[in-house]
Short mmCIF file of C-alpha atoms in Angstrom, two decimals:
data_model
loop_
_atom_site.label_atom_id
_atom_site.label_comp_id
_atom_site.label_asym_id
_atom_site.label_seq_id
_atom_site.Cartn_x
_atom_site.Cartn_y
_atom_site.Cartn_z
CA UNK A 1 88.47 61.33 138.21
CA UNK A 2 89.68 60.62 141.75
CA UNK A 3 92.33 63.28 141.36
CA UNK A 4 89.76 65.89 140.35
CA UNK A 5 87.43 65.13 143.24
CA UNK A 6 90.40 65.26 145.62
CA UNK A 7 91.23 68.79 144.41
CA UNK A 8 87.66 69.92 144.88
CA UNK A 9 87.63 68.49 148.39
CA UNK A 10 90.84 70.36 149.26
CA UNK A 11 89.44 73.62 147.90
CA UNK A 12 86.23 73.31 149.92
CA UNK A 13 88.29 72.56 153.03
CA UNK A 14 90.48 75.57 152.41
CA UNK A 15 87.45 77.84 152.14
CA UNK A 16 86.22 76.61 155.50
CA UNK A 17 89.56 77.25 157.19
CA UNK A 18 90.31 80.74 155.82
CA UNK A 19 88.35 83.57 157.47
CA UNK A 20 86.49 85.85 155.03
CA UNK A 21 88.60 89.00 155.80
CA UNK A 22 91.75 87.07 154.90
CA UNK A 23 90.24 85.94 151.61
CA UNK A 24 89.28 89.55 150.82
CA UNK A 25 92.82 90.76 151.62
CA UNK A 26 94.31 88.06 149.42
CA UNK A 27 91.98 89.07 146.58
CA UNK A 28 92.55 92.84 146.81
CA UNK A 29 95.44 93.95 144.64
CA UNK A 30 97.53 96.83 145.89
CA UNK A 31 97.66 99.90 143.66
CA UNK A 32 100.91 101.77 143.15
CA UNK A 33 100.60 105.37 144.31
CA UNK A 34 101.03 107.98 141.59
CA UNK A 35 103.28 110.96 142.31
CA UNK A 36 100.34 113.30 142.86
CA UNK A 37 98.66 110.85 145.30
CA UNK A 38 101.63 110.34 147.60
CA UNK A 39 101.43 113.47 149.76
CA UNK A 40 97.66 113.08 150.19
CA UNK A 41 98.22 109.46 151.27
CA UNK A 42 100.55 110.63 154.07
CA UNK A 43 104.04 110.48 152.58
CA UNK A 44 104.73 114.15 153.37
CA UNK A 45 104.06 113.50 157.07
CA UNK A 46 106.37 110.47 156.98
CA UNK A 47 109.14 112.51 155.32
CA UNK A 48 108.82 114.96 158.22
CA UNK A 49 109.30 112.04 160.61
CA UNK A 50 112.56 111.02 158.92
CA UNK A 51 111.44 108.56 156.24
CA UNK A 52 113.22 108.96 152.91
CA UNK A 53 112.63 107.67 149.42
CA UNK A 54 115.11 105.04 148.26
CA UNK A 55 117.26 105.99 145.25
CA UNK A 56 116.67 103.77 142.23
CA UNK A 57 113.67 102.06 143.78
CA UNK A 58 110.06 102.98 144.55
CA UNK A 59 110.33 102.45 148.31
CA UNK A 60 110.69 104.34 151.60
CA UNK A 61 113.35 103.80 154.27
CA UNK A 62 114.08 104.75 157.86
CA UNK A 63 116.62 103.74 160.49
CA UNK A 64 115.57 103.51 164.14
CA UNK A 65 117.92 103.53 167.14
CA UNK A 66 116.84 102.14 170.52
CA UNK A 67 118.36 101.98 173.98
CA UNK A 68 119.39 98.31 173.63
CA UNK A 69 118.63 95.03 171.87
CA UNK A 70 115.59 94.24 174.05
CA UNK A 71 113.94 97.54 173.14
CA UNK A 72 114.71 97.05 169.44
CA UNK A 73 113.42 93.49 169.48
CA UNK A 74 110.24 94.51 171.32
CA UNK A 75 109.62 97.16 168.66
CA UNK A 76 110.20 94.63 165.89
CA UNK A 77 107.76 92.22 167.54
CA UNK A 78 105.00 94.85 167.62
CA UNK A 79 105.65 95.72 163.98
CA UNK A 80 105.71 92.03 162.99
CA UNK A 81 102.32 91.40 164.59
CA UNK A 82 100.78 94.38 162.79
CA UNK A 83 102.43 93.44 159.49
CA UNK A 84 101.05 89.92 159.77
CA UNK A 85 97.53 91.28 160.34
CA UNK A 86 97.94 93.53 157.30
CA UNK A 87 99.53 90.72 155.27
CA UNK A 88 102.22 93.25 154.37
CA UNK A 89 105.75 92.57 155.56
CA UNK A 90 108.69 94.95 155.81
CA UNK A 91 112.22 94.41 154.61
CA UNK A 92 114.33 95.00 157.68
CA UNK A 93 117.75 94.56 159.18
CA UNK A 94 118.63 94.54 162.88
CA UNK A 95 121.95 94.76 164.66
CA UNK A 96 121.83 95.22 168.44
CA UNK A 97 119.91 98.50 168.97
CA UNK A 98 119.56 99.50 165.29
CA UNK A 99 116.60 98.58 163.06
CA UNK A 100 116.62 99.58 159.40
CA UNK A 101 113.28 99.30 157.58
CA UNK A 102 112.46 99.50 153.88
CA UNK A 103 108.84 99.42 152.71
CA UNK A 104 107.64 98.72 149.20
CA UNK A 105 104.76 96.67 147.84
CA UNK A 106 106.07 93.84 145.68
CA UNK A 107 102.58 93.16 144.33
CA UNK A 108 102.52 96.51 142.47
CA UNK A 109 106.31 97.00 142.25
CA UNK A 110 106.29 100.23 144.19
CA UNK A 111 104.88 102.36 146.95
CA UNK A 112 101.25 101.74 147.90
CA UNK A 113 98.84 102.82 150.62
CA UNK A 114 99.83 99.65 152.50
CA UNK A 115 103.35 101.02 152.87
CA UNK A 116 102.07 104.37 154.13
CA UNK A 117 99.74 102.68 156.65
CA UNK A 118 102.46 100.36 157.92
CA UNK A 119 105.01 103.20 158.15
CA UNK A 120 102.50 105.27 160.12
CA UNK A 121 101.99 102.36 162.53
CA UNK A 122 105.78 101.91 162.78
CA UNK A 123 106.13 105.56 163.81
CA UNK A 124 103.53 105.07 166.55
CA UNK A 125 105.24 101.87 167.76
CA UNK A 126 108.67 103.53 167.78
CA UNK A 127 107.50 106.54 169.77
CA UNK A 128 105.77 104.25 172.30
CA UNK A 129 109.00 102.26 172.68
CA UNK A 130 111.49 105.10 173.04
#
């Protein structure tokens, strides 16, 4: 009985500490974009900006080149802050001035609107940096 009441106490405490928007984000399941929804969601625009679809995987990819490491790291910091707010994190790799980014939503095992929104933000952040 003590164990059960302890669990209830923890759950009530957790509800008080998590803001409502975070709880809503955690509860909303991402939906995989169907082929006919992708261009309307913005994928065509991203293709025009240099994003490509990954072979053998439902994901998009782009490589960014910056002047130096500081510029690349500043860009990554801006993207990381946005990704954290979205609760949607990129797969990325950085060496000196190069940043390679792959976006896919693990929750739905493929491309979702979250990926399109984050990629669109990434484009804005990259153009502001370069």
